[in-house]
Every structure is written in C-alpha cells, then in structure tokens.
Amino acid sequence: MDPYISALMGLAGVVIGGLASFATAWMTHRSQVREKQRELEAAKREKLFSDFIAEATRLYADAISHQKDDVSDLVLLYALVAQMRLISSRRVVDAAEMAMARIVETYLTPNRSLSEMRDLAHSGAMNFLLDFGEACRAELATGRAASQMRFHGPRGPRRAQQPTPSLS
C-alpha cells in the first residue's frame, strides 16, 4: 500500500506544480495585457490632448487678430472636447471647455494690435491653456482611464453653471 500512496503523492505534486505554473503564467500574461491597454489608453489621451492644444492655439491666435461671428472654424475644437468627454476626467473636460469659451470670447472682442498682444503676453493673459495643461498632466500621471471609471462610479454631477473666463 505504501508504494501506491507514494505514487499518488507524486502525481498530486505534479498536478499542483503544473497548476501553479499555469496560474503564474496566466496571471503574468493578464498583467501584461492590462499594462499594454493602459499604455494604449494613455497614448490615445496624449494624442487627443495634443490635438486640442494645437487647434486651440491656432484658433486663439486667429481670434486675437480677427473678429468674426462664424463658428465653422470652431467645429474641430468642439469635436475634440466631445471626444474628451468620452475618455477624460471631469477636470480635463471643464478646463477644455473654459479654453474654448476663452477663444469664443476673444473672437468677439476687437482685433488686437501688436503692442496689445505684447502686453497680453507679458501679463500672462495669453496663457489660456495653463489649467488645461495642468489637468491633463494630472490625469496622465494618475493613469485615470474611462475603463477604470466604470468600476468607480460616474464622474459626478455636472455643474449647473460654467464659470465665465476673463480676458485679463
């Protein structure tokens, strides 16, 4: 009887060792896939943020020197903000909306002279993307993704009234 118990114990050891090896490989693979997905989501957000910054900067430069009532130039910027609503935190979306409001407000003001632009630059008033950049940096540093948000609940209630940006 002792040889049978020894053989069964040996087989049990092999089975347990095989299961442990399989579980370790599975967990490692799962962890790698999850990390790769986080990297892809971060790259997607970085590209979206970069595209928004490029378009907002272009439009703000145009708004300083041109006064217009046509909103067709703003369509791409609105589309980028709509995409941010899908994958970004409320703080990033709010900062993007504030930058967008600042651009619209600037379009409605009279054209600026070169000396007025210099004064605006020295006063820091042209740095309308500061809050947006800080919000993006914080989000990318924490790795906050929409997939993680699904497990932690909704983004919270939307504010009833958006703050109005100022040009000064």
mmCIF file of C-alpha atoms in Angstrom:
data_model
loop_
_atom_site.group_PDB
_atom_site.id
_atom_site.type_symbol
_atom_site.label_atom_id
_atom_site.label_comp_id
_atom_site.label_asym_id
_atom_site.label_seq_id
_atom_site.Cartn_x
_atom_site.Cartn_y
_atom_site.Cartn_z
ATOM 1 C CA MET A 1 0.000 0.000 0.000
ATOM 2 C CA ASP A 2 2.882 2.361 0.688
ATOM 3 C CA PRO A 3 4.058 2.349 -2.958
ATOM 4 C CA TYR A 4 0.565 3.408 -4.087
ATOM 5 C CA ILE A 5 0.421 6.303 -1.617
ATOM 6 C CA SER A 6 3.871 7.438 -2.710
ATOM 7 C CA ALA A 7 2.823 7.296 -6.358
ATOM 8 C CA LEU A 8 -0.410 9.232 -5.638
ATOM 9 C CA MET A 9 1.514 11.845 -3.663
ATOM 10 C CA GLY A 10 3.967 12.178 -6.560
ATOM 11 C CA LEU A 11 1.112 12.626 -9.040
ATOM 12 C CA ALA A 12 -0.575 15.147 -6.741
ATOM 13 C CA GLY A 13 2.688 17.081 -6.548
ATOM 14 C CA VAL A 14 2.990 17.115 -10.327
ATOM 15 C CA VAL A 15 -0.617 18.287 -10.725
ATOM 16 C CA ILE A 16 -0.205 21.013 -8.100
ATOM 17 C CA GLY A 17 3.088 22.132 -9.649
ATOM 18 C CA GLY A 18 1.519 22.224 -13.114
ATOM 19 C CA LEU A 19 -1.480 24.205 -11.868
ATOM 20 C CA ALA A 20 0.781 26.656 -10.048
ATOM 21 C CA SER A 21 2.883 27.106 -13.187
ATOM 22 C CA PHE A 22 -0.242 27.633 -15.314
ATOM 23 C CA ALA A 23 -1.717 30.105 -12.813
ATOM 24 C CA THR A 24 1.521 32.080 -12.682
ATOM 25 C CA ALA A 25 1.794 32.239 -16.468
ATOM 26 C CA TRP A 26 -1.867 33.239 -16.773
ATOM 27 C CA MET A 27 -1.558 35.999 -14.172
ATOM 28 C CA THR A 28 1.627 37.319 -15.774
ATOM 29 C CA HIS A 29 0.009 37.392 -19.210
ATOM 30 C CA ARG A 30 -3.099 39.072 -17.827
ATOM 31 C CA SER A 31 -0.962 41.698 -16.107
ATOM 32 C CA GLN A 32 0.988 42.372 -19.303
ATOM 33 C CA VAL A 33 -2.196 42.726 -21.345
ATOM 34 C CA ARG A 34 -3.658 45.120 -18.780
ATOM 35 C CA GLU A 35 -0.483 47.228 -18.750
ATOM 36 C CA LYS A 36 -0.409 47.329 -22.565
ATOM 37 C CA GLN A 37 -4.037 48.505 -22.571
ATOM 38 C CA ARG A 38 -3.202 51.260 -20.059
ATOM 39 C CA GLU A 39 -0.314 52.378 -22.265
ATOM 40 C CA LEU A 40 -2.561 52.473 -25.339
ATOM 41 C CA GLU A 41 -5.215 54.469 -23.471
ATOM 42 C CA ALA A 42 -2.588 56.921 -22.205
ATOM 43 C CA ALA A 43 -1.205 57.343 -25.735
ATOM 44 C CA LYS A 44 -4.726 57.935 -27.046
ATOM 45 C CA ARG A 45 -5.365 60.598 -24.399
ATOM 46 C CA GLU A 46 -1.969 62.235 -25.042
ATOM 47 C CA LYS A 47 -2.734 62.460 -28.772
ATOM 48 C CA LEU A 48 -6.184 63.900 -28.093
ATOM 49 C CA PHE A 49 -4.768 66.470 -25.642
ATOM 50 C CA SER A 50 -2.028 67.394 -28.106
ATOM 51 C CA ASP A 51 -4.513 67.831 -30.947
ATOM 52 C CA PHE A 52 -6.684 70.031 -28.734
ATOM 53 C CA ILE A 53 -3.719 72.203 -27.738
ATOM 54 C CA ALA A 54 -2.627 72.631 -31.361
ATOM 55 C CA GLU A 55 -6.122 73.537 -32.558
ATOM 56 C CA ALA A 56 -6.892 75.811 -29.585
ATOM 57 C CA THR A 57 -3.612 77.660 -30.027
ATOM 58 C CA ARG A 58 -4.241 78.136 -33.750
ATOM 59 C CA LEU A 59 -7.762 79.427 -33.113
ATOM 60 C CA TYR A 60 -6.678 81.727 -30.278
ATOM 61 C CA ALA A 61 -4.016 83.313 -32.499
ATOM 62 C CA ASP A 62 -6.661 83.795 -35.179
ATOM 63 C CA ALA A 63 -9.136 85.203 -32.643
ATOM 64 C CA ILE A 64 -6.692 87.836 -31.421
ATOM 65 C CA SER A 65 -6.228 89.240 -34.899
ATOM 66 C CA HIS A 66 -9.678 88.589 -36.393
ATOM 67 C CA GLN A 67 -13.142 89.464 -35.215
ATOM 68 C CA LYS A 68 -15.827 87.175 -36.631
ATOM 69 C CA ASP A 69 -19.218 85.671 -35.966
ATOM 70 C CA ASP A 70 -18.660 82.486 -37.989
ATOM 71 C CA VAL A 71 -18.473 79.350 -35.841
ATOM 72 C CA SER A 72 -17.358 76.962 -38.581
ATOM 73 C CA ASP A 73 -13.713 77.265 -37.517
ATOM 74 C CA LEU A 74 -14.655 76.017 -34.033
ATOM 75 C CA VAL A 75 -16.147 72.713 -35.192
ATOM 76 C CA LEU A 76 -12.917 70.695 -34.829
ATOM 77 C CA LEU A 77 -12.319 72.120 -31.352
ATOM 78 C CA TYR A 78 -15.850 71.170 -30.277
ATOM 79 C CA ALA A 79 -15.316 67.683 -31.696
ATOM 80 C CA LEU A 80 -12.094 67.274 -29.702
ATOM 81 C CA VAL A 81 -13.863 68.294 -26.494
ATOM 82 C CA ALA A 82 -16.656 65.829 -27.256
ATOM 83 C CA GLN A 83 -14.047 63.073 -27.604
ATOM 84 C CA MET A 84 -12.515 64.122 -24.281
ATOM 85 C CA ARG A 85 -15.909 63.695 -22.631
ATOM 86 C CA LEU A 86 -15.710 60.005 -23.547
ATOM 87 C CA ILE A 87 -12.302 59.225 -22.066
ATOM 88 C CA SER A 88 -11.183 62.045 -19.775
ATOM 89 C CA SER A 89 -11.885 63.202 -16.267
ATOM 90 C CA ARG A 90 -14.350 65.988 -15.485
ATOM 91 C CA ARG A 91 -11.434 68.307 -14.575
ATOM 92 C CA VAL A 92 -9.876 67.961 -18.051
ATOM 93 C CA VAL A 93 -13.205 68.469 -19.817
ATOM 94 C CA ASP A 94 -14.004 71.539 -17.712
ATOM 95 C CA ALA A 95 -10.581 73.039 -18.460
ATOM 96 C CA ALA A 96 -11.047 72.355 -22.188
ATOM 97 C CA GLU A 97 -14.477 73.996 -22.124
ATOM 98 C CA MET A 98 -13.004 77.027 -20.355
ATOM 99 C CA ALA A 99 -10.296 77.318 -23.027
ATOM 100 C CA MET A 100 -12.932 77.024 -25.727
ATOM 101 C CA ALA A 101 -15.045 79.729 -24.075
ATOM 102 C CA ARG A 102 -11.968 81.940 -23.890
ATOM 103 C CA ILE A 103 -11.389 81.515 -27.637
ATOM 104 C CA VAL A 104 -15.019 82.362 -28.448
ATOM 105 C CA GLU A 105 -14.851 85.398 -26.167
ATOM 106 C CA THR A 106 -11.633 86.521 -27.856
ATOM 107 C CA TYR A 107 -13.245 86.243 -31.295
ATOM 108 C CA LEU A 108 -15.969 88.615 -30.093
ATOM 109 C CA THR A 109 -13.516 91.295 -28.938
ATOM 110 C CA PRO A 110 -11.997 93.895 -31.270
ATOM 111 C CA ASN A 111 -8.777 92.989 -33.083
ATOM 112 C CA ARG A 112 -5.599 93.480 -31.069
ATOM 113 C CA SER A 113 -2.580 95.440 -32.187
ATOM 114 C CA LEU A 114 0.913 94.019 -31.954
ATOM 115 C CA SER A 115 1.701 96.138 -28.885
ATOM 116 C CA GLU A 116 -1.522 94.964 -27.198
ATOM 117 C CA MET A 117 -0.523 91.352 -27.888
ATOM 118 C CA ARG A 118 2.880 92.002 -26.329
ATOM 119 C CA ASP A 119 1.196 93.455 -23.233
ATOM 120 C CA LEU A 120 -1.129 90.446 -23.047
ATOM 121 C CA ALA A 121 1.824 88.081 -23.317
ATOM 122 C CA HIS A 122 3.745 89.890 -20.562
ATOM 123 C CA SER A 123 0.729 89.918 -18.260
ATOM 124 C CA GLY A 124 0.168 86.172 -18.741
ATOM 125 C CA ALA A 125 -3.327 86.692 -20.147
ATOM 126 C CA MET A 126 -2.444 84.740 -23.300
ATOM 127 C CA ASN A 127 -1.677 81.625 -21.282
ATOM 128 C CA PHE A 128 -5.250 80.384 -21.561
ATOM 129 C CA LEU A 129 -4.238 76.707 -21.685
ATOM 130 C CA LEU A 130 -2.487 76.639 -18.303
ATOM 131 C CA ASP A 131 -5.375 74.996 -16.420
ATOM 132 C CA PHE A 132 -5.936 72.556 -19.276
ATOM 133 C CA GLY A 133 -2.284 71.531 -19.315
ATOM 134 C CA GLU A 134 -2.204 71.012 -15.562
ATOM 135 C CA ALA A 135 -5.404 68.949 -15.645
ATOM 136 C CA CYS A 136 -4.009 66.792 -18.466
ATOM 137 C CA ARG A 137 -0.713 66.293 -16.675
ATOM 138 C CA ALA A 138 -2.504 65.222 -13.502
ATOM 139 C CA GLU A 139 -4.735 62.801 -15.391
ATOM 140 C CA LEU A 140 -1.843 61.235 -17.274
ATOM 141 C CA ALA A 141 0.186 60.948 -14.062
ATOM 142 C CA THR A 142 -2.575 59.084 -12.273
ATOM 143 C CA GLY A 143 -3.375 56.944 -15.307
ATOM 144 C CA ARG A 144 -7.050 57.689 -14.947
ATOM 145 C CA ALA A 145 -8.916 55.998 -17.781
ATOM 146 C CA ALA A 146 -12.555 55.608 -18.681
ATOM 147 C CA SER A 147 -12.356 51.865 -18.114
ATOM 148 C CA GLN A 148 -11.245 52.439 -14.537
ATOM 149 C CA MET A 149 -14.012 54.975 -14.017
ATOM 150 C CA ARG A 150 -16.677 52.419 -14.883
ATOM 151 C CA PHE A 151 -15.754 50.476 -11.777
ATOM 152 C CA HIS A 152 -15.671 53.510 -9.509
ATOM 153 C CA GLY A 153 -18.962 55.100 -10.454
ATOM 154 C CA PRO A 154 -19.973 58.091 -12.559
ATOM 155 C CA ARG A 155 -17.975 61.265 -12.856
ATOM 156 C CA GLY A 156 -20.328 63.059 -10.546
ATOM 157 C CA PRO A 157 -22.937 65.704 -11.165
ATOM 158 C CA ARG A 158 -22.292 68.299 -13.802
ATOM 159 C CA ARG A 159 -22.112 71.834 -12.554
ATOM 160 C CA ALA A 160 -25.201 73.848 -13.302
ATOM 161 C CA GLN A 161 -23.286 76.915 -14.426
ATOM 162 C CA GLN A 162 -19.902 77.079 -16.140
ATOM 163 C CA PRO A 163 -17.588 79.840 -14.894
ATOM 164 C CA THR A 164 -17.046 82.624 -17.398
ATOM 165 C CA PRO A 165 -13.407 83.176 -18.378
ATOM 166 C CA SER A 166 -11.982 86.663 -18.457
ATOM 167 C CA LEU A 167 -9.521 88.136 -20.945
ATOM 168 C CA SER A 168 -7.390 89.794 -18.321
#
